[in-house]
PDB file of C-alpha atoms and ligand atoms in Angstrom:
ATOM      1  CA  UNK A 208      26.434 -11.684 -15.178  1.00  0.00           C
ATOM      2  CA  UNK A 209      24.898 -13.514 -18.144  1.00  0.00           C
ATOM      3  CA  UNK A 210      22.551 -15.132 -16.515  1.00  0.00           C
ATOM      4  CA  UNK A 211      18.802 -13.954 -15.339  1.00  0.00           C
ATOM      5  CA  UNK A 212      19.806 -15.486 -11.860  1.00  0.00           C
ATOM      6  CA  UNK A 213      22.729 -13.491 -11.004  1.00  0.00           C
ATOM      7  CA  UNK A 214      20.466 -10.468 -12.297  1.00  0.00           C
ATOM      8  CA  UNK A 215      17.846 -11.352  -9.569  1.00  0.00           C
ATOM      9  CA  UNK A 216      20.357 -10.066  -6.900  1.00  0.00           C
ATOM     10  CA  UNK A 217      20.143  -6.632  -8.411  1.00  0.00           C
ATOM     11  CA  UNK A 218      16.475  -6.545  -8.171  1.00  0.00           C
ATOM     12  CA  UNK A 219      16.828  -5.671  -4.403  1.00  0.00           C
ATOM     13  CA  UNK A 220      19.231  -3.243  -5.116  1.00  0.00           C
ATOM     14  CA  UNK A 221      16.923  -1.187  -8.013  1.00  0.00           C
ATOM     15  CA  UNK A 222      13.750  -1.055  -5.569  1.00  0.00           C
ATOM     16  CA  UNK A 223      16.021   0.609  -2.333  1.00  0.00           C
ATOM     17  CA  UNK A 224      17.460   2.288  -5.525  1.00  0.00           C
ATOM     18  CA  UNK A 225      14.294   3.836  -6.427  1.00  0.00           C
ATOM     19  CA  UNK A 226      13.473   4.637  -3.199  1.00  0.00           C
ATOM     20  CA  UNK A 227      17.187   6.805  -2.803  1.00  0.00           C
ATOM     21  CA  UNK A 228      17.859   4.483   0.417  1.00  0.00           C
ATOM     22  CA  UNK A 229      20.626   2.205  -1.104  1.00  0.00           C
ATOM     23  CA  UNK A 230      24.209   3.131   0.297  1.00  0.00           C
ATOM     24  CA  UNK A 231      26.540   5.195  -2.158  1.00  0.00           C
ATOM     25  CA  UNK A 232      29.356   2.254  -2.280  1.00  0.00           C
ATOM     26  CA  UNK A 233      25.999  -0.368  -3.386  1.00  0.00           C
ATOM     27  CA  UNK A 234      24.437   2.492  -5.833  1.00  0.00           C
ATOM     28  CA  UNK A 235      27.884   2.795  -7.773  1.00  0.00           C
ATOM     29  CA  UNK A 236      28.135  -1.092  -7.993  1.00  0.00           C
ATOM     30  CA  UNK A 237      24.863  -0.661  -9.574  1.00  0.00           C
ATOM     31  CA  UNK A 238      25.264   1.820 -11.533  1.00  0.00           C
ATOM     32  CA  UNK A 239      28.075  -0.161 -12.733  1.00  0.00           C
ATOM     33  CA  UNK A 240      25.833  -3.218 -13.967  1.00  0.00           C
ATOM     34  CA  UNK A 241      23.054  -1.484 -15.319  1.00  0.00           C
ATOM     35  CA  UNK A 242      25.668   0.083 -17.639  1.00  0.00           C
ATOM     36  CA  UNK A 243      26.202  -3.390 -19.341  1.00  0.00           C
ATOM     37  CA  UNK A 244      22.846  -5.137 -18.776  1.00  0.00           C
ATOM     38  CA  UNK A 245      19.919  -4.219 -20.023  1.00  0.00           C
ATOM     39  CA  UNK A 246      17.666  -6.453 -19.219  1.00  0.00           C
ATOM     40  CA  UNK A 247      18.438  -4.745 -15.056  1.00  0.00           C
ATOM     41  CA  UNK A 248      17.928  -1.664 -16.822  1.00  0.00           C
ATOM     42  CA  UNK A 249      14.276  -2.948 -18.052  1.00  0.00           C
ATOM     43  CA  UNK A 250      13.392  -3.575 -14.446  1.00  0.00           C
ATOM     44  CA  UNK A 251      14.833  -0.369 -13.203  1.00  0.00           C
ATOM     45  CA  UNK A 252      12.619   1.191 -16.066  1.00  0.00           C
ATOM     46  CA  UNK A 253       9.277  -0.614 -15.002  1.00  0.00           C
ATOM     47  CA  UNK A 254       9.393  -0.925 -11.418  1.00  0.00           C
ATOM     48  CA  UNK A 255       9.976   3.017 -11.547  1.00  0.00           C
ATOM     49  CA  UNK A 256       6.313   3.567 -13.667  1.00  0.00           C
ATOM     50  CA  UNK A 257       4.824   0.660 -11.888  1.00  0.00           C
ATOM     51  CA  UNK A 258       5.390   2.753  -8.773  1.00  0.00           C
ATOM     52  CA  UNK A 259       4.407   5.820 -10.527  1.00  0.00           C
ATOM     53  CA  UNK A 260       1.558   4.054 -11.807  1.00  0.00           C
ATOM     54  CA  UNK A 261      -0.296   2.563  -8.626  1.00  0.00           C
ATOM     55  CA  UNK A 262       0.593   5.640  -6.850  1.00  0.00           C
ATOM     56  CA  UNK A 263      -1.004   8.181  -9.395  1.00  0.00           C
ATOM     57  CA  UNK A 264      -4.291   9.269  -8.227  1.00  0.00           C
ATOM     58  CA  UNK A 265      -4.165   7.458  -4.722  1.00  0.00           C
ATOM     59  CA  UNK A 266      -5.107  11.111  -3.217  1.00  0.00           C
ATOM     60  CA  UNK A 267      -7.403  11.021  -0.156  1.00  0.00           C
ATOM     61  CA  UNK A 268     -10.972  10.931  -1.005  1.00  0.00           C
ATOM     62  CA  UNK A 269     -13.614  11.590   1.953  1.00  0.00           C
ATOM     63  CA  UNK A 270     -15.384   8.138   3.056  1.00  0.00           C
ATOM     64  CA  UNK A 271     -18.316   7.488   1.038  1.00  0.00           C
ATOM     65  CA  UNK A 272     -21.312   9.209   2.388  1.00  0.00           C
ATOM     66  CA  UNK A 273     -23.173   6.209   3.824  1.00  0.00           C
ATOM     67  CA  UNK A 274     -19.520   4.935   4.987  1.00  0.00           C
ATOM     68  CA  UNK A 275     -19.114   8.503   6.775  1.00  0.00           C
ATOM     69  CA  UNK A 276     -22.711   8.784   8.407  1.00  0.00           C
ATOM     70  CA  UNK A 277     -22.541   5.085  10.034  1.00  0.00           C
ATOM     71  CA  UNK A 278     -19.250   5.704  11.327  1.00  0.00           C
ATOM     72  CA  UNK A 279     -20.246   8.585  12.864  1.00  0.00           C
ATOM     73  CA  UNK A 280     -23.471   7.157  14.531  1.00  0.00           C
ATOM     74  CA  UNK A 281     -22.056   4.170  16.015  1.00  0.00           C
ATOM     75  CA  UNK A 282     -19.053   6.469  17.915  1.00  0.00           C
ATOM     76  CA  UNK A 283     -22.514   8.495  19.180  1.00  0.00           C
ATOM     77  CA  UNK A 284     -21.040  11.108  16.847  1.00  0.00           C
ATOM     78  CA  UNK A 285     -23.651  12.077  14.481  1.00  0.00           C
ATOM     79  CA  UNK A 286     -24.653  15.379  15.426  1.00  0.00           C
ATOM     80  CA  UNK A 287     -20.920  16.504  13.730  1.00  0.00           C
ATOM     81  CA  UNK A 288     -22.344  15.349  10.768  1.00  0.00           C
ATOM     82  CA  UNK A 289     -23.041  17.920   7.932  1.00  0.00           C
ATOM     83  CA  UNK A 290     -27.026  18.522   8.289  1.00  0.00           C
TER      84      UNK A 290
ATOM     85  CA  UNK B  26       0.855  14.550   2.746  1.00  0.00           C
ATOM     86  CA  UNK B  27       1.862  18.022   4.140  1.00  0.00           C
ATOM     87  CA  UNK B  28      -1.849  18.865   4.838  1.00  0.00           C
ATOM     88  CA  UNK B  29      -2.342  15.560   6.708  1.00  0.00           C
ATOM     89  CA  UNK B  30       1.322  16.366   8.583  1.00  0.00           C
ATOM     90  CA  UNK B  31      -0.089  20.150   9.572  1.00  0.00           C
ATOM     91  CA  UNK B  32      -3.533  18.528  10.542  1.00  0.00           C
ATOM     92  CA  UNK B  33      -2.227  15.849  12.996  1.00  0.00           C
ATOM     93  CA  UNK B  34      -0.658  18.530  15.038  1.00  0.00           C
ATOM     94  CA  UNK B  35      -3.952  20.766  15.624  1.00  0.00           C
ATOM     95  CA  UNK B  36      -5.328  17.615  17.379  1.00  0.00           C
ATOM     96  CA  UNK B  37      -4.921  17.587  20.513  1.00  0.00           C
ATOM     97  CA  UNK B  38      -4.245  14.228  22.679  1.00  0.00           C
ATOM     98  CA  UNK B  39      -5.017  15.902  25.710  1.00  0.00           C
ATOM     99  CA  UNK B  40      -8.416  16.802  24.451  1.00  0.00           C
ATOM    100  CA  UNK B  41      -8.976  13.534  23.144  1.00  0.00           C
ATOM    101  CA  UNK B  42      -7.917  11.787  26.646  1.00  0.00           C
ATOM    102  CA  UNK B  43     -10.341  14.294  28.159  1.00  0.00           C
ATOM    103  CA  UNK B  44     -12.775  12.688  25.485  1.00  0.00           C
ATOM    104  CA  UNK B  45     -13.794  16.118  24.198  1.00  0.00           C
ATOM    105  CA  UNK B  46     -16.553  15.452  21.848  1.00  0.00           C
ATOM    106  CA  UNK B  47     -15.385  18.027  19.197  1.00  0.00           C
ATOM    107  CA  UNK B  48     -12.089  17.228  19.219  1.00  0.00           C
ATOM    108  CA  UNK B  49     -13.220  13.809  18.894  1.00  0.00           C
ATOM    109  CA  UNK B  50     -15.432  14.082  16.271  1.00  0.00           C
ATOM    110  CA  UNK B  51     -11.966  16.556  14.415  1.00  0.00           C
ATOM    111  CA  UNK B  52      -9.908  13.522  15.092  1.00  0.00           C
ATOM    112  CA  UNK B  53     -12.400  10.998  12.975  1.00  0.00           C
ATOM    113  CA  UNK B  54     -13.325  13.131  10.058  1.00  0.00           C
ATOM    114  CA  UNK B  55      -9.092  13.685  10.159  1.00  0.00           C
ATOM    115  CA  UNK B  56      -8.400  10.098  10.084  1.00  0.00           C
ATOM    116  CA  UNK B  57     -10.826   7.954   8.538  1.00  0.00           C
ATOM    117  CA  UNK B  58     -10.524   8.115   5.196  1.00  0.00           C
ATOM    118  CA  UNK B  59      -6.710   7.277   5.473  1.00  0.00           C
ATOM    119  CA  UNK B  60      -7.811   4.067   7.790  1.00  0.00           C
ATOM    120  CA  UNK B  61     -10.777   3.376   5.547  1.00  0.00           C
ATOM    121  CA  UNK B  62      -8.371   3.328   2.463  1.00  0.00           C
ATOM    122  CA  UNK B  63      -6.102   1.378   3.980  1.00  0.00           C
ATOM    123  CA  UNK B  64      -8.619  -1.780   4.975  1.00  0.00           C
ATOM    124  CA  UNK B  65      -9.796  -1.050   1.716  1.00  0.00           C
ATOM    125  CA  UNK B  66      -6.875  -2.110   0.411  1.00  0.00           C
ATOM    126  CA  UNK B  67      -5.707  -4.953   2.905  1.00  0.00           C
ATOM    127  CA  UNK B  68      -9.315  -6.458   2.865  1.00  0.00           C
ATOM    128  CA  UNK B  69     -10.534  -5.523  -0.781  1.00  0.00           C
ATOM    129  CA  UNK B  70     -14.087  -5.531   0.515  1.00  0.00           C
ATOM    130  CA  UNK B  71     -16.148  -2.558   1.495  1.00  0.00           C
ATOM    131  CA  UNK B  72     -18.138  -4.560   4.082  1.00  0.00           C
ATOM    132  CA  UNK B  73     -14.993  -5.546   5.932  1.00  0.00           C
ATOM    133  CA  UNK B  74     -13.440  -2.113   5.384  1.00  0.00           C
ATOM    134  CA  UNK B  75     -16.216  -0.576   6.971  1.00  0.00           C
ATOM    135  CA  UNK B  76     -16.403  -3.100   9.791  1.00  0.00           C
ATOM    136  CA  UNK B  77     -12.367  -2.339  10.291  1.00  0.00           C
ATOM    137  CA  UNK B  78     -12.758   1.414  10.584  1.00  0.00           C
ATOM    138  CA  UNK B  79     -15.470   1.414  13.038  1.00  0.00           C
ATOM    139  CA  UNK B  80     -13.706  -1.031  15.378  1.00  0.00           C
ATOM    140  CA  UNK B  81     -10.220   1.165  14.842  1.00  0.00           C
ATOM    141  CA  UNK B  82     -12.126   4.387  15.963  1.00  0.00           C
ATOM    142  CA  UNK B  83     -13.992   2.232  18.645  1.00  0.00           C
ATOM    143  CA  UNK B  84     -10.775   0.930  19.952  1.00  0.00           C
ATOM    144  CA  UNK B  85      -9.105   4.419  19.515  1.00  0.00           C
ATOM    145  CA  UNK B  86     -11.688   6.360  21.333  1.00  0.00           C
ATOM    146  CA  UNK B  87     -10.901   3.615  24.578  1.00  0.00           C
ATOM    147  CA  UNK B  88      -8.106   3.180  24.924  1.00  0.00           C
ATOM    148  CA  UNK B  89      -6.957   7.148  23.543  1.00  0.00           C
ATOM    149  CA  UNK B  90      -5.596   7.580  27.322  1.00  0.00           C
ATOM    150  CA  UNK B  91      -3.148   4.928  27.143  1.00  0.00           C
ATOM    151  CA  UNK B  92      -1.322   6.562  23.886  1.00  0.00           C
ATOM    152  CA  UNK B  93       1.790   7.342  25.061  1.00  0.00           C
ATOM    153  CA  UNK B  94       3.297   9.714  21.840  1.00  0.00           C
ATOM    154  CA  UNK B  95       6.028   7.183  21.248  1.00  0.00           C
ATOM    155  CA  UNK B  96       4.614   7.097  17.953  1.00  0.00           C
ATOM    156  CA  UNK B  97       2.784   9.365  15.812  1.00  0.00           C
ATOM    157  CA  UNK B  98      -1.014   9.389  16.131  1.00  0.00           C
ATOM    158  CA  UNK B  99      -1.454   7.815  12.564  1.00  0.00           C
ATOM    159  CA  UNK B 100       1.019   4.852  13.032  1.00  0.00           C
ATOM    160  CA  UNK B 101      -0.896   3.936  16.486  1.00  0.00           C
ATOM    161  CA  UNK B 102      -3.826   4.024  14.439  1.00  0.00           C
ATOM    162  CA  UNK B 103      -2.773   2.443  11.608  1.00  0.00           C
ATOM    163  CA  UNK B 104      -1.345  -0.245  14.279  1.00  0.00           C
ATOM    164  CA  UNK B 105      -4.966  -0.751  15.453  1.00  0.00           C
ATOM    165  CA  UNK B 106      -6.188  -1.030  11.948  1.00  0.00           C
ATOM    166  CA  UNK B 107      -3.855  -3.453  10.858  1.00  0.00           C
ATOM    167  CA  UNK B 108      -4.454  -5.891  13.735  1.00  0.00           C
ATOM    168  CA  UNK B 109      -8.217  -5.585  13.667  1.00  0.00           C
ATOM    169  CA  UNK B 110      -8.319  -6.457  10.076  1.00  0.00           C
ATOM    170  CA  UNK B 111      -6.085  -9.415  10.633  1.00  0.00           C
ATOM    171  CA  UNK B 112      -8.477 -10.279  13.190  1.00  0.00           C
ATOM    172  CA  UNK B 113     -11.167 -10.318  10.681  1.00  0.00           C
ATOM    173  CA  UNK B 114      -9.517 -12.374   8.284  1.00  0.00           C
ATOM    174  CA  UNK B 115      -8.954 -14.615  10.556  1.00  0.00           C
ATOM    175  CA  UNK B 116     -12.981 -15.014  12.091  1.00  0.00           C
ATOM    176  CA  UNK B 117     -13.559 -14.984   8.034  1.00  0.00           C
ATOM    177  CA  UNK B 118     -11.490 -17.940   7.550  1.00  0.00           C
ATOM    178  CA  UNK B 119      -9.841 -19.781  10.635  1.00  0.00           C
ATOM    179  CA  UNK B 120      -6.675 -21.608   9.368  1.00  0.00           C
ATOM    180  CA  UNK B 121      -6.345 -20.377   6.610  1.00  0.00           C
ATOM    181  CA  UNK B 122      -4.568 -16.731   7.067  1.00  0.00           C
ATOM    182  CA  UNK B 123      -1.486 -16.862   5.900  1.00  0.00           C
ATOM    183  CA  UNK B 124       0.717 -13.776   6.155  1.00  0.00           C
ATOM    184  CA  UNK B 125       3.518 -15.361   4.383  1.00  0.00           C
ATOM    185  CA  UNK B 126       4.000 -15.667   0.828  1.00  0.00           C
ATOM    186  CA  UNK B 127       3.097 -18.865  -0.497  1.00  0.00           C
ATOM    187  CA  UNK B 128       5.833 -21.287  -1.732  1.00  0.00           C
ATOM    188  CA  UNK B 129       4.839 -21.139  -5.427  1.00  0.00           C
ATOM    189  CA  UNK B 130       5.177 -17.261  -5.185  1.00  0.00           C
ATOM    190  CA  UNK B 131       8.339 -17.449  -4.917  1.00  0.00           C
ATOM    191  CA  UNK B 132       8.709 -19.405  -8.309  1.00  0.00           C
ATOM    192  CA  UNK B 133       6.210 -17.248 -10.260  1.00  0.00           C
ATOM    193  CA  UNK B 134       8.050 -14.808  -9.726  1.00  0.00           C
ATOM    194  CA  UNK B 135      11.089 -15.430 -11.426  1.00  0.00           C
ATOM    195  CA  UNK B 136       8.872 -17.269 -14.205  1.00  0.00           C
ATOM    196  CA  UNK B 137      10.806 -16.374 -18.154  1.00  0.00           C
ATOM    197  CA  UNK B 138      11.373 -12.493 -18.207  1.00  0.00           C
ATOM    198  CA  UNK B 139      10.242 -10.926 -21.149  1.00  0.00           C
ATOM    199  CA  UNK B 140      12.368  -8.112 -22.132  1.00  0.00           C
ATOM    200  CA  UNK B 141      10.136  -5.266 -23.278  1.00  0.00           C
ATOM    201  CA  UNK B 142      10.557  -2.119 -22.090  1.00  0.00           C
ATOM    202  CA  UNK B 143       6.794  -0.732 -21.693  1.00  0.00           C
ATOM    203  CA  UNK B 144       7.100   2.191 -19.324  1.00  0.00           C
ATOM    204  CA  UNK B 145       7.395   4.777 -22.256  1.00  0.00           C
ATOM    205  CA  UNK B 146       5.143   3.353 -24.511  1.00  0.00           C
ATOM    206  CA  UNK B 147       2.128   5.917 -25.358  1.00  0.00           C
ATOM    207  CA  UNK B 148      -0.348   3.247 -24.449  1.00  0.00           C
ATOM    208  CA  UNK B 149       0.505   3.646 -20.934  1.00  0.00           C
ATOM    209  CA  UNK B 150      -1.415   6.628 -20.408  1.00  0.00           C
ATOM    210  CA  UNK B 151      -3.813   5.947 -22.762  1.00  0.00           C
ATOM    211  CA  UNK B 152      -4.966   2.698 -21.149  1.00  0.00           C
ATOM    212  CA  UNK B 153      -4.970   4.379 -17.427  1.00  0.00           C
ATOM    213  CA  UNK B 154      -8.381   2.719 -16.171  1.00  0.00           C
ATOM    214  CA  UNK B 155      -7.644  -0.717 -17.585  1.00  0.00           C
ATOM    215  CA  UNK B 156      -4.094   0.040 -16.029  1.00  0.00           C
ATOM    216  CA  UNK B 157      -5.844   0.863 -12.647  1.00  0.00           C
ATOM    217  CA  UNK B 158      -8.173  -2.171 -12.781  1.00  0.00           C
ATOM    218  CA  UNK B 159      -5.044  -4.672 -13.444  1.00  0.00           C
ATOM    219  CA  UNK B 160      -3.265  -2.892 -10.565  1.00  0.00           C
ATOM    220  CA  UNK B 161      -6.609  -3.402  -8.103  1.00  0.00           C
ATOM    221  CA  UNK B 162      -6.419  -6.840  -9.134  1.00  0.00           C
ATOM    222  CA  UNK B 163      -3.113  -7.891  -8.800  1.00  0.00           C
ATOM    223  CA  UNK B 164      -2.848  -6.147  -5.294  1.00  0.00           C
ATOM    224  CA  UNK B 165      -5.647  -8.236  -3.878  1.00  0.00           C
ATOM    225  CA  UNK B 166      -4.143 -11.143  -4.894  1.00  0.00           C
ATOM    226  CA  UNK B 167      -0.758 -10.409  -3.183  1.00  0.00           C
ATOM    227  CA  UNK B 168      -0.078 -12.615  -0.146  1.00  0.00           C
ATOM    228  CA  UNK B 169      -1.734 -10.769   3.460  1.00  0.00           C
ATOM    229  CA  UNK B 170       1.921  -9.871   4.071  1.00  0.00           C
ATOM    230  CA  UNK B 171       2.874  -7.834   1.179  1.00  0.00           C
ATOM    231  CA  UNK B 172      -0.722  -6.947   1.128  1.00  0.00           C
ATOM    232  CA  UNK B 173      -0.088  -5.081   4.326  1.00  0.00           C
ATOM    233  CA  UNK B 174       3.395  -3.828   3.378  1.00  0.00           C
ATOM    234  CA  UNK B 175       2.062  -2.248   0.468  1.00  0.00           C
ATOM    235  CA  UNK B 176      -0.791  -0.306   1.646  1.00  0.00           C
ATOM    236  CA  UNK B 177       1.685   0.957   4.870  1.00  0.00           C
ATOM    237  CA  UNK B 178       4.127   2.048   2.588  1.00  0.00           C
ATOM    238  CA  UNK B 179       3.610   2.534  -1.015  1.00  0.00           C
ATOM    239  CA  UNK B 180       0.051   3.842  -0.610  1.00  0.00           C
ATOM    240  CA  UNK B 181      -0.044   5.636   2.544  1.00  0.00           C
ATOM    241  CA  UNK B 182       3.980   6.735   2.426  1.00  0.00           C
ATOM    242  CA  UNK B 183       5.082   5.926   5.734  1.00  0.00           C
ATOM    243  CA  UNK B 184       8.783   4.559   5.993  1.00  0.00           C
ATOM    244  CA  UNK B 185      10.434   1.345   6.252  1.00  0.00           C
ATOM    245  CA  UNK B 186      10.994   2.012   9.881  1.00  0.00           C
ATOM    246  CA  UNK B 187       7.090   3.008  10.748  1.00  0.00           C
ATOM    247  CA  UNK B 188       5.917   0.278   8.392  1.00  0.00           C
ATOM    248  CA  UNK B 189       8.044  -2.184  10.701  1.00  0.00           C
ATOM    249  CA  UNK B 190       6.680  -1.088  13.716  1.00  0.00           C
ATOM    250  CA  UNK B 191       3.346  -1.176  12.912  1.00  0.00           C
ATOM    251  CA  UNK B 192       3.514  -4.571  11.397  1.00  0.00           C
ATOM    252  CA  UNK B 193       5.409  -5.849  14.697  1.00  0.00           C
ATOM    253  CA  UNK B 194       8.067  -7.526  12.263  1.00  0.00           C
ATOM    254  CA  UNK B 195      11.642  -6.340  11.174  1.00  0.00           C
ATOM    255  CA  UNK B 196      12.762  -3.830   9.125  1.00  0.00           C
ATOM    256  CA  UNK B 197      14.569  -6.416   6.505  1.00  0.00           C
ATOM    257  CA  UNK B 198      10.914  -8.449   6.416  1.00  0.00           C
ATOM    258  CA  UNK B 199       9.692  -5.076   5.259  1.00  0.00           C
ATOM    259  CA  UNK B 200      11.804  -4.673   2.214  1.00  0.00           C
ATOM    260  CA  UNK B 201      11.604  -7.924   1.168  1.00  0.00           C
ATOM    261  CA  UNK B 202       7.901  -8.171   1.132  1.00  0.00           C
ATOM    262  CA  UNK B 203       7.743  -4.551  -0.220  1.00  0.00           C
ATOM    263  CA  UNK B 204      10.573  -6.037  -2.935  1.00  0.00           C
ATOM    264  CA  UNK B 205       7.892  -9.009  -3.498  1.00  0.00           C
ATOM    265  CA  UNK B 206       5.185  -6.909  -3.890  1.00  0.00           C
ATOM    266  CA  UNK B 207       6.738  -4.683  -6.696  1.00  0.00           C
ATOM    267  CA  UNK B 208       8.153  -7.259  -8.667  1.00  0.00           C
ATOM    268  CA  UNK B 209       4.420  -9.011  -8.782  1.00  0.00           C
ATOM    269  CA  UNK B 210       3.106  -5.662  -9.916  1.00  0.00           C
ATOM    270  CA  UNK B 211       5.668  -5.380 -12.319  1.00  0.00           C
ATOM    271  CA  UNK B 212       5.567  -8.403 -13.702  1.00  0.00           C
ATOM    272  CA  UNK B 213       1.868  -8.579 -14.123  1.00  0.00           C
ATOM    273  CA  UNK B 214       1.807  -5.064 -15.838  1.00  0.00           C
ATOM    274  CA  UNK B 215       4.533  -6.330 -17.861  1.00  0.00           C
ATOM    275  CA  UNK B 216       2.456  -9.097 -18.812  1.00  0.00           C
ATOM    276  CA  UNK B 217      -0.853  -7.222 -20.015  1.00  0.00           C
ATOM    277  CA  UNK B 218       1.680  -4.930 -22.090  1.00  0.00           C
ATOM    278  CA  UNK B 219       3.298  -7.405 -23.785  1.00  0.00           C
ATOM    279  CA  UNK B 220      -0.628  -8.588 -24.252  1.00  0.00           C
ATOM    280  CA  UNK B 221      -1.884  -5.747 -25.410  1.00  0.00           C
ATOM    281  CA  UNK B 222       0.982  -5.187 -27.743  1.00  0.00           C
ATOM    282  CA  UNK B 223       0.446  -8.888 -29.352  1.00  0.00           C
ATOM    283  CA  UNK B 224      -3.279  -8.279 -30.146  1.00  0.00           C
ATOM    284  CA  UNK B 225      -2.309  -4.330 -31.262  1.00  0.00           C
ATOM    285  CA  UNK B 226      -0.408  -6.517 -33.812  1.00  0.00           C
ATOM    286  CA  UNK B 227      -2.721  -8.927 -35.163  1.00  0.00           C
ATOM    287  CA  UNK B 228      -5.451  -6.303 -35.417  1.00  0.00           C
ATOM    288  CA  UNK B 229      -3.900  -4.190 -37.772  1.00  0.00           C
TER     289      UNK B 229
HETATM  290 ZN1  LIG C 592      21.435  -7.372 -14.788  1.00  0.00          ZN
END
């Protein structure tokens, strides 16, 4: 496991990883490599605050007013708007 | 994502097949900013968002009486959503809408890995707008695939299994695009770190 290429098949394996969906026998072969490699480690490391990252402040914001009002119009909605 | 859980089961389908106007008019302020969001993010335009969620809710609003509750409310609509937005692509640019990763993807993505560990560096957090922006970026330049993949899952949180479903592909083309999709992201904040870190350097 020297090479970048054989790392590449533990890429797959990190994301379900991160997600707690890879099967227990596939996490502790994992677990295994990331032990000796770091640069698996780096990506396990990174993908985890990438995916903190993108989702941090994704919260649901209303529709932007104009957004809101046309919607609302064109499904013959508009008297539930706020006056 | 509790709230939106305890919200989706005041509405009532019934109602809505009934077409009761306040129900309908609960069921749109509910829903659209979750279905504006997410053509904001397959479509990166706020034109085409805005076209999206008003044909979703048209759509909806029809054809409410054939929802059978096989699914939840929200994946049906996000179902709608997804197609009509493909649909609009596709008027935009006939031809040319490819949901598949292009070929050189593939290679750029396993382009020379630098190996810097950035996720605990302080300018992580200090850089959180330029962070955002190179996120925004990056995302609208993924293939339509992983495009739609990411939005499904990563921003709005439904599963592999939903995802799949509403996609109308399987659940293996799922991970891998959502596998895709990360690595990108990762790679190209990996990239502006390593950046930022060079010209951190030759400032001082
Ligand atoms: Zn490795």
């Amino acid at each position: 496991m020297t090479e970048n290429g054989d790392c590449c098949d533990y890429c797959a394996m990190i994301s379900e990883f991160i997600d707690g969906e890879l099967p227990p026998d596939l996490c502790a072969l994992l677990e295994e490599h990331l032990a000796s490699c770091d640069n698996c480690t780096i990506v396990l490391n990174t993908m985890k605050k990438t995916i903190e990252l993108y989702r941090e402040d994704e919260g649901i914001e209303d529709l932007p007013e104009g957004v809101k009002r046309r919607l609302f119009t064109t499904l013959s909605l508009s008297d539930y708007l706020p006056k | 994502m509790d709230k939106s859980k305890i919200t989706e089961t005041e509405i009532s389908i019934d109602k809505l097949i009934a077409q009761d106007r306040d129900e309908l008019a609960r069921f749109v302020e509910v829903y659209s900013p979750r279905i504006y969001r997410l053509a904001m993010k397959i479509l990166n335009n706020e034109q085409d968002a805005e076209d999206v969620l008003q044909e979703t809710f048209i759509k909806a609003i029809h054809a409410i009486s054939g929802f059978e509750g096989r699914s939840s409310l929200s994946t049906w609509l996000y179902r709608i959503a997804t197609n009509e937005a493909l649909m609009l692509l596709r008027r935009h640019s006939p031809g040319t809408v490819s949901i598949d990763t292009p070929a050189e993807e593939d290679e750029e993505d396993q382009e020379a890995l630098q190996i810097v560990d950035w996720s605990n560096q302080p300018e992580v957090k200090l850089s959180a707008k330029e962070v955002r922006l190179q996120i925004n970026e990056a995302v609208s330049r993924l293939p339509l695939g992983q495009r739609e993949v990411f939005a499904l899952r990563e921003i709005e949180g439904l599963s592999v299994k939903e995802t799949a479903e509403i996609l109308n592909v399987s659940e293996s083309v799922v991970k891998t695009r959502l596998l895709r999709a990360r690595m990108r992201l990762r790679q190209v904040l990996n990239d502006y770190f390593i950046e930022r870190q060079k010209r951190e350097v030759t400032d001082d």
